[in-house]
XYZ file of C-alpha atoms in Angstrom:
611
model
C -39.182 77.368 42.576
C -36.352 79.663 45.155
C -38.092 81.861 46.880
C -35.759 83.916 45.726
C -36.406 83.513 42.557
C -40.342 83.791 43.592
C -40.731 87.079 44.559
C -38.917 88.528 42.506
C -41.054 86.990 39.271
C -38.134 85.109 37.542
C -38.113 81.218 35.698
C -36.447 79.760 38.340
C -33.648 76.992 36.933
C -32.247 76.210 40.462
C -32.299 72.079 40.403
C -31.750 70.266 43.665
C -28.278 68.847 43.307
C -27.601 64.889 43.322
C -25.944 65.562 46.397
C -29.005 67.152 48.426
C -30.110 63.602 49.469
C -27.214 62.227 51.012
C -26.033 63.951 55.113
C -22.691 63.438 54.499
C -22.483 65.121 51.397
C -24.675 67.542 52.199
C -22.427 68.592 55.614
C -18.628 68.039 53.445
C -20.297 71.101 51.105
C -21.735 73.459 54.421
C -18.094 73.095 55.145
C -16.611 73.917 52.299
C -18.419 76.714 51.453
C -18.089 77.934 54.925
C -14.630 77.714 54.751
C -14.600 79.637 51.233
C -16.157 82.383 53.314
C -13.781 82.726 55.588
C -10.441 82.931 53.340
C -12.750 85.785 51.633
C -13.134 87.896 54.111
C -9.931 87.772 55.089
C -8.651 88.302 51.813
C -10.613 91.585 52.327
C -9.755 92.218 55.531
C -5.698 91.690 54.415
C -6.439 94.340 51.056
C -8.356 96.382 53.819
C -5.495 96.615 55.545
C -3.108 97.626 52.898
C -4.869 99.957 51.558
C -5.654 101.888 54.880
C -2.096 101.936 55.512
C -0.923 103.970 52.639
C -3.945 107.045 52.535
C -3.953 109.344 54.366
C -6.299 108.592 57.954
C -9.500 109.646 58.057
C -9.788 112.642 60.761
C -11.260 113.151 63.671
C -15.034 114.731 64.533
C -17.364 114.578 66.481
C -19.705 117.212 65.738
C -21.841 115.694 63.164
C -24.568 112.753 63.993
C -23.549 109.125 63.852
C -23.842 106.697 61.228
C -27.011 105.941 62.821
C -28.762 109.359 61.165
C -27.343 108.990 57.654
C -29.964 106.987 55.750
C -28.542 104.359 52.441
C -28.737 106.727 48.783
C -30.244 103.282 47.733
C -33.374 103.594 49.462
C -34.772 106.901 47.982
C -38.567 106.013 49.098
C -37.825 105.915 52.992
C -39.393 109.100 55.026
C -36.785 111.671 55.932
C -36.038 110.962 60.254
C -38.223 113.599 62.128
C -35.163 113.654 64.717
C -32.318 114.879 62.449
C -31.607 118.442 60.840
C -28.895 117.146 59.152
C -31.596 114.082 58.018
C -32.036 114.525 53.655
C -35.593 114.350 51.951
C -35.608 111.225 50.117
C -38.677 111.553 48.968
C -37.989 114.674 46.746
C -35.528 114.945 43.847
C -31.552 116.779 44.665
C -30.908 119.790 45.137
C -28.287 121.855 44.707
C -27.864 123.168 49.175
C -28.214 119.034 49.480
C -24.450 118.688 48.179
C -20.844 119.768 48.487
C -19.463 119.752 51.885
C -22.348 118.260 53.053
C -22.633 115.261 51.975
C -18.109 114.648 50.394
C -19.276 111.180 50.337
C -21.410 110.977 46.320
C -19.502 111.785 43.813
C -20.296 113.831 40.549
C -22.341 110.753 38.298
C -25.158 109.279 38.408
C -23.365 105.900 38.678
C -21.426 106.823 41.268
C -23.999 107.796 42.967
C -25.818 105.151 42.729
C -23.431 102.430 44.156
C -20.392 104.614 46.420
C -19.975 102.843 49.648
C -21.858 105.071 52.080
C -20.157 106.621 54.891
C -18.730 105.053 58.014
C -17.802 106.237 61.308
C -15.633 103.977 64.210
C -15.492 104.677 67.620
C -11.835 103.157 68.792
C -11.585 102.845 72.356
C -7.942 102.889 74.019
C -7.628 101.415 77.988
C -4.452 102.180 79.389
C -3.604 100.549 83.220
C -0.475 100.978 85.530
C 0.700 97.961 87.786
C 2.729 98.694 90.608
C 4.304 94.735 92.115
C 1.216 93.112 89.720
C -1.455 94.869 91.204
C -2.867 97.504 88.982
C -3.380 101.205 90.558
C -4.569 103.017 88.111
C -6.512 102.380 85.000
C -7.209 105.924 82.187
C -9.887 105.122 79.406
C -10.469 107.376 76.604
C -12.602 107.074 72.874
C -11.584 108.521 69.473
C -14.301 108.604 67.217
C -13.152 107.334 63.134
C -15.389 108.952 60.851
C -15.650 110.353 57.305
C -18.143 112.090 57.627
C -16.791 115.879 56.662
C -17.693 118.385 59.238
C -19.469 121.430 58.213
C -18.319 124.325 56.217
C -18.024 127.551 57.943
C -20.886 129.685 57.663
C -21.510 132.061 54.863
C -19.384 129.506 52.081
C -21.027 129.190 49.167
C -22.077 124.189 47.949
C -21.066 123.708 44.393
C -23.828 122.928 42.488
C -24.940 119.258 40.935
C -26.461 119.566 37.864
C -29.720 116.607 37.933
C -31.336 115.987 34.440
C -34.580 114.791 35.407
C -34.077 110.650 35.182
C -34.277 110.531 39.007
C -37.295 112.461 39.633
C -38.731 110.270 37.222
C -37.161 107.522 38.157
C -39.034 107.984 41.373
C -42.050 109.002 40.683
C -42.569 106.211 37.749
C -41.765 103.943 41.235
C -44.577 106.135 43.083
C -46.890 106.095 40.879
C -46.386 102.071 40.922
C -46.410 102.368 44.579
C -49.835 103.923 44.482
C -51.321 101.971 42.013
C -50.792 98.463 44.071
C -54.627 98.761 45.759
C -54.136 96.876 48.678
C -57.117 94.596 50.427
C -58.756 95.660 53.137
C -56.765 95.718 56.122
C -60.460 95.255 58.561
C -62.169 93.689 56.727
C -62.765 91.209 59.559
C -64.740 91.303 63.074
C -62.751 88.533 65.243
C -64.611 88.836 68.587
C -61.104 89.389 70.902
C -60.342 93.086 71.571
C -57.697 94.092 71.315
C -54.498 92.342 68.703
C -52.112 90.038 71.340
C -48.790 92.176 70.385
C -46.944 89.032 71.756
C -46.690 85.384 70.414
C -46.262 84.334 73.509
C -48.663 82.179 74.849
C -49.648 81.846 78.558
C -51.317 78.682 79.310
C -49.705 75.925 81.816
C -48.680 73.164 79.758
C -47.084 69.778 81.018
C -44.187 69.273 79.358
C -45.257 67.339 76.058
C -48.170 69.466 75.283
C -46.140 72.410 75.555
C -43.662 71.170 72.863
C -46.691 70.559 70.201
C -48.376 73.783 71.817
C -44.490 75.490 70.147
C -44.917 73.710 66.981
C -48.353 73.740 66.405
C -46.773 78.154 67.204
C -43.894 77.539 65.389
C -44.577 75.451 62.199
C -48.894 75.202 61.515
C -49.699 78.156 62.319
C -48.536 80.241 59.113
C -49.500 77.542 56.925
C -53.141 77.927 58.168
C -53.977 81.327 56.082
C -51.890 81.521 53.410
C -54.208 84.201 51.233
C -54.784 86.644 54.549
C -51.553 86.380 55.314
C -50.484 87.822 52.645
C -52.899 90.946 52.972
C -53.090 90.866 56.966
C -49.513 90.158 58.027
C -50.286 88.016 61.697
C -53.856 89.354 62.120
C -55.021 86.054 62.132
C -52.898 84.916 64.820
C -52.830 87.455 67.162
C -56.055 88.937 66.996
C -57.990 85.423 66.623
C -55.461 82.402 67.031
C -53.643 83.254 70.076
C -56.735 84.789 71.850
C -58.308 81.269 71.553
C -55.490 79.289 72.801
C -55.917 81.202 75.264
C -58.963 81.467 76.606
C -61.197 78.708 74.854
C -60.345 75.128 76.701
C -62.190 73.062 73.588
C -59.905 75.438 70.799
C -56.628 74.709 72.583
C -56.793 70.562 72.713
C -58.333 71.051 69.328
C -54.288 72.749 67.541
C -53.165 70.079 69.983
C -54.683 67.658 68.243
C -53.874 68.811 65.024
C -49.803 69.399 66.320
C -49.932 66.514 66.881
C -50.950 65.586 63.376
C -49.201 67.952 61.693
C -46.071 66.190 63.594
C -46.313 62.769 62.714
C -47.445 64.043 59.256
C -44.222 65.634 58.961
C -41.403 63.603 60.716
C -42.648 60.796 59.574
C -43.160 59.231 63.109
C -45.054 55.961 63.675
C -45.719 54.847 67.391
C -47.852 55.155 70.081
C -46.869 57.358 71.993
C -47.645 59.946 69.082
C -50.817 58.095 67.956
C -52.600 58.969 71.987
C -51.387 62.237 72.346
C -53.373 63.106 69.345
C -56.275 60.939 70.506
C -55.855 62.388 73.966
C -56.337 65.700 72.782
C -59.064 65.111 70.345
C -61.306 63.066 73.497
C -60.740 66.611 75.146
C -61.922 68.678 73.149
C -65.020 66.821 72.358
C -65.212 66.531 75.706
C -64.552 70.314 75.828
C -67.653 71.419 73.624
C -69.587 69.282 74.932
C -70.031 70.775 78.401
C -69.856 74.335 76.804
C -73.223 73.112 75.388
C -74.990 72.080 78.468
C -74.549 74.758 80.122
C -75.911 76.685 76.460
C -73.298 79.508 76.919
C -69.941 80.541 75.085
C -71.633 79.826 71.402
C -69.123 81.468 70.214
C -66.069 79.292 72.044
C -67.872 76.152 70.763
C -68.503 77.805 67.824
C -64.540 78.666 66.747
C -63.327 75.582 68.784
C -65.599 73.311 65.687
C -64.646 75.142 63.251
C -61.376 74.670 64.158
C -62.178 70.776 63.856
C -63.584 70.765 60.303
C -60.688 73.568 59.195
C -57.799 72.796 60.675
C -57.958 69.004 59.528
C -57.560 69.962 55.880
C -54.642 71.572 56.438
C -52.460 69.188 58.668
C -52.053 64.913 58.190
C -52.269 62.060 56.191
C -55.748 61.511 55.645
C -54.632 57.775 55.426
C -54.122 57.586 58.221
C -56.315 55.574 60.417
C -57.124 56.387 64.059
C -60.703 57.092 64.153
C -62.723 60.624 64.500
C -65.784 62.343 63.578
C -66.341 62.667 60.031
C -66.208 67.052 58.758
C -69.735 67.535 57.543
C -71.363 65.995 60.914
C -69.128 68.701 62.778
C -70.738 71.171 60.523
C -73.718 69.999 61.286
C -73.086 71.711 64.725
C -71.616 74.542 63.643
C -74.685 75.191 61.205
C -76.940 74.965 64.600
C -74.663 77.822 66.306
C -74.738 79.949 63.553
C -78.457 80.303 63.056
C -78.192 80.437 67.056
C -75.735 83.499 67.413
C -77.698 84.796 63.913
C -75.010 85.569 62.012
C -76.495 84.929 58.645
C -79.099 87.709 59.455
C -75.751 90.565 61.003
C -74.294 89.903 57.378
C -76.981 89.673 54.995
C -79.608 92.368 57.221
C -78.237 96.433 55.035
C -80.305 97.394 58.069
C -77.189 96.474 61.191
C -74.609 98.753 59.397
C -71.924 96.254 61.001
C -68.541 98.452 60.312
C -66.811 94.672 60.039
C -67.711 90.817 58.978
C -67.665 88.430 61.678
C -64.924 85.840 60.569
C -66.862 82.991 61.654
C -69.101 83.166 59.621
C -66.695 84.475 56.711
C -64.873 81.119 57.593
C -68.419 78.472 58.082
C -69.118 79.698 54.185
C -65.600 79.008 52.625
C -66.220 75.330 54.407
C -70.339 75.143 53.560
C -70.129 76.300 49.881
C -66.941 74.053 49.016
C -68.386 71.401 50.948
C -71.304 70.936 49.436
C -70.289 70.355 46.392
C -68.335 67.558 48.398
C -71.393 65.365 49.122
C -73.545 66.811 45.979
C -75.754 68.610 48.447
C -77.001 72.765 48.382
C -74.833 75.069 51.098
C -76.699 75.202 54.432
C -76.519 78.545 53.490
C -77.426 79.397 49.806
C -79.832 81.943 50.558
C -77.451 84.239 52.348
C -75.329 84.324 49.730
C -78.246 84.358 47.397
C -78.863 87.763 49.031
C -75.395 88.872 49.246
C -74.559 88.153 45.664
C -78.473 90.208 45.017
C -77.070 92.786 47.188
C -75.960 95.893 45.857
C -75.610 97.451 49.040
C -73.245 94.931 50.888
C -72.602 92.388 48.331
C -68.621 91.117 49.855
C -68.298 88.596 52.888
C -64.970 88.479 52.934
C -64.194 85.316 50.791
C -61.474 87.380 48.737
C -59.953 88.836 51.782
C -59.815 85.220 53.397
C -58.937 82.894 50.970
C -58.501 85.151 47.609
C -61.527 83.736 44.924
C -63.951 87.237 44.812
C -67.385 86.358 46.862
C -69.490 86.360 43.206
C -67.574 83.935 42.193
C -68.022 81.634 45.184
C -71.547 82.653 45.312
C -71.742 81.229 41.704
C -70.988 78.045 42.673
C -73.021 77.799 45.765
C -75.805 78.119 42.965
C -74.473 75.206 41.162
C -74.277 73.241 43.514
C -77.853 73.732 44.123
C -78.192 72.994 40.481
C -76.647 70.186 41.177
C -78.749 69.547 44.436
C -81.682 69.907 42.451
C -80.721 67.111 39.274
C -79.864 64.739 41.664
C -83.677 65.213 42.670
C -84.553 64.738 39.293
C -85.211 67.921 37.415
C -85.943 67.372 33.707
C -83.063 68.058 31.303
C -83.826 71.216 29.946
C -85.041 73.279 32.802
C -80.930 71.916 33.517
C -79.944 72.819 30.711
C -81.270 76.944 30.622
C -80.593 76.941 34.132
C -76.926 75.669 33.040
C -76.780 78.448 30.736
C -78.163 80.598 33.330
C -75.314 80.680 35.187
C -72.888 80.786 32.585
C -73.363 84.175 32.071
C -73.404 84.670 35.273
C -70.061 83.643 35.380
C -69.110 85.657 32.331
C -70.800 88.785 33.709
C -68.126 88.340 37.072
C -65.800 89.336 34.188
C -66.215 92.439 33.288
C -63.878 94.009 34.264
C -61.228 91.896 34.864
C -57.737 92.565 33.475
C -56.908 89.002 32.672
C -54.232 86.636 34.983
C -50.643 88.258 34.889
C -47.177 87.512 37.239
C -48.463 88.483 41.061
C -45.463 90.665 41.965
C -44.642 94.369 41.877
C -41.532 96.395 40.021
C -39.953 95.636 43.355
C -40.288 92.288 43.094
C -42.773 92.229 46.102
C -45.864 89.933 45.761
C -48.741 91.814 44.964
C -51.708 90.728 46.829
C -54.400 92.353 44.613
C -53.328 90.896 41.542
C -52.756 86.936 43.481
C -56.585 87.390 44.153
C -57.173 88.494 40.806
C -55.569 84.844 39.346
C -56.938 82.621 42.159
C -59.811 84.494 41.535
C -59.556 83.590 37.622
C -58.049 79.982 38.659
C -61.340 79.422 40.243
C -64.248 81.340 38.005
C -62.683 78.486 34.985
C -63.248 75.670 38.062
C -66.223 76.706 38.524
C -66.886 76.603 34.548
C -66.121 73.013 34.642
C -68.035 72.093 37.641
C -70.987 73.663 35.567
C -70.448 71.768 32.493
C -70.132 68.661 34.041
C -74.008 68.740 34.824
C -75.067 68.791 31.240
C -76.327 65.171 29.681
C -73.379 63.566 28.077
C -71.013 65.479 29.025
C -67.376 64.168 28.267
C -63.817 65.543 28.920
C -62.993 65.640 25.300
C -65.389 67.857 24.454
C -63.641 70.541 22.875
C -65.398 73.395 24.906
C -64.137 71.562 28.287
C -59.986 70.074 26.733
C -60.647 74.187 26.152
C -61.213 75.003 30.029
C -58.149 72.969 31.497
C -55.745 74.420 28.600
C -56.785 77.576 29.893
C -56.949 76.611 33.719
C -53.335 75.483 33.145
C -52.058 78.832 32.312
C -53.883 80.392 34.687
C -52.579 78.202 37.897
C -48.915 78.644 35.767
C -49.741 82.327 37.432
C -49.664 80.902 40.934
C -46.378 81.269 43.305
C -45.620 77.810 43.138
C -43.206 75.733 46.241
C -43.824 75.195 49.842
C -44.060 79.090 50.388
C -46.530 79.473 47.387
C -50.308 78.710 46.696
C -50.845 75.840 45.308
C -52.270 74.510 48.751
C -55.035 76.868 48.639
C -56.234 76.402 45.730
C -57.251 71.908 46.326
C -61.210 72.019 44.574
C -60.056 73.663 41.495
C -56.761 71.400 40.837
C -59.606 68.737 41.960
C -62.608 69.630 39.672
C -60.262 70.898 37.056
C -57.617 67.817 36.934
C -60.378 65.384 37.506
C -61.497 66.249 33.685
C -57.889 66.494 32.498
C -57.563 63.714 29.384
C -53.541 61.471 29.534
C -52.230 64.130 27.279
C -53.424 67.476 28.528
C -50.628 69.444 28.977
C -52.250 69.673 32.836
C -51.077 66.377 34.213
C -47.273 67.121 33.178
C -48.025 70.133 35.433
C -49.785 68.879 38.384
C -46.366 66.829 38.482
C -44.334 69.792 38.231
C -45.913 71.809 41.216
C -46.235 68.516 43.358
C -42.107 68.155 42.902
C -42.005 71.767 43.908
C -43.744 70.890 46.714
C -41.818 68.277 48.232
C -43.938 66.950 51.213
C -46.003 69.041 51.484
C -47.615 68.138 48.530
C -49.258 64.916 50.650
C -50.780 66.429 53.396
C -54.112 68.446 54.193
C -56.208 68.304 51.500
C -53.761 69.188 48.828
C -52.748 65.442 49.675
C -56.637 64.130 49.587
C -56.701 65.916 45.924
C -53.499 63.557 44.537
C -54.285 60.826 45.894
C -58.114 61.399 44.766
C -56.897 62.545 41.268
C -54.450 59.191 40.430
C -57.444 57.285 41.792
C -59.594 59.453 38.715
C -56.910 59.621 36.104
C -56.154 55.682 36.207
C -60.241 54.305 36.046
C -60.171 57.634 33.515
C -57.476 55.703 31.219
C -58.360 52.346 31.684
C -62.184 53.135 30.343
C -63.256 51.896 26.963
C -64.421 55.246 24.948
C -68.122 55.530 24.116
C -69.556 56.352 21.392
C -71.133 60.200 20.585
C -74.077 61.589 18.989
C -72.027 62.872 16.153
C -70.474 59.117 15.608
C -67.663 60.274 16.848
C -66.014 58.477 19.726
C -65.885 59.898 23.585
C -63.598 59.839 26.666
C -66.485 58.367 29.655
C -66.694 60.802 32.007
C -65.237 59.293 35.682
C -67.384 61.815 38.616
C -64.459 61.962 40.760
C -67.394 61.892 43.651
C -68.401 58.587 42.860
C -64.306 57.751 43.229
C -64.255 59.074 46.234
C -66.935 57.575 47.103
C -66.751 54.085 45.991
C -63.312 54.235 48.214
C -64.606 55.133 51.195
C -62.870 58.565 51.668
C -65.052 61.417 53.188
C -62.499 63.832 51.992
C -63.397 67.979 52.487
C -60.911 68.760 49.848
C -60.510 72.578 50.435
């Protein structure tokens, strides 16, 4: 889907032309388009010259403000300028006094008012110079202003009236009601622990030329893709308040980001060779050395935590999982995170009602995201499951900021944590009756999160802008359905061909249609959802065709980061499931066998964090 259709919420019929893959053909088309634009400009210029030559010249005027104080009549929601006495109030309906001699460009019909050309003003500078024996002796310069603004009428002039019929007023009020109805998420939810935000995107760090190129690549290409959900509601806050200050003040974090930049460059540019691999390994080693030195000093625990979280999370955003370079598994890094979070007492700070925190520590929220979904990767209980359980049951402070960070409602994420705990108990030998009782109870809890949900719909406002609130609702619905599928898979005798599972997959596919797609969309933020739902989709399921369509829209981005891992894992799961023999069920029919995606991942030796 092209960007314009995505923002307008339209079904895009754009198809990439056949000549797009040929650089010479693309260059030729570009030149042809430039020539067409040039001819059109020349034609318009010639037409404008003819028109102005047969009409009377515009009047000279220096008594009114320049066109900079004039507002486009189409923009009715802008506030009037406080600096201009001639400002027009765009937030109120037209009044009689606002028409006439002061606004002759507004014609007496609504259609003409909406589409008439805005007035303009041109300064013409004339220079005259006298030469004596080819030597300049006198130079004069004059400036005249040609303006289509009319001069004010004389004092006492009665301005003509303009009929209003209420249509314009109702349209403005309707737009304002829609605007007020759009509830934004909390823009100041997180405490980034870095004081005042950085007002510039420049990072003052002394680096060698090669490392400087990596840093520039990180800021330009990697940074905008790291927290896409958070960026929709808090534009630039993550980079200015969290990442950029860390690059300047945290040595381990800097080397981590340079390593990530090298990985991203290698993956997106398909670069192979010792040079780029050496950059990756050099900064990977420097990051570990910096963290070990800081741990030995037993200080700057916040900086150590941020760098370690970066090692875990950033690598799930960039790079290809097929890379053969040696690395430390994410869950070993998370052991250090567990220790640091405990040492900083973050679980108590976010759970204790007496603390009265005005903002939630961002590091704790990011830790929770990795902890909950990471636990499902390993079939273990989350490290801080007790904290999430307390937050879920809290009536005064239940939120951890997961909705603001990754789009899914906090309570749904807490319930995914509970399901992971239940799976761990199942692996430890919980009996089937007790297991089914817990499954039923958790299913009821998931249902309670739907109580006041209006349901998913296209996440765009009437003016075509993205609605963060509706996007969060859609993402929450997708995670909720994936959580139900995850919960059902724990029931003894579960099969993907059961009617309940097939229905859940179809509902999930419907919801995912309402998530903006393509490189600028949010599919890559739903890697876990695609994994859980796709792993139980049958060969004839609409999910598979939908998934392939989304991969085509993502292009090369579909093979990078967690989403690339999901693509590889699902293809392997589907291959095994489609080639397995159906098994007889209790009612005498045959059922498709359940191929566990975790079993496949372990069998292939893949140690992925797919969030």
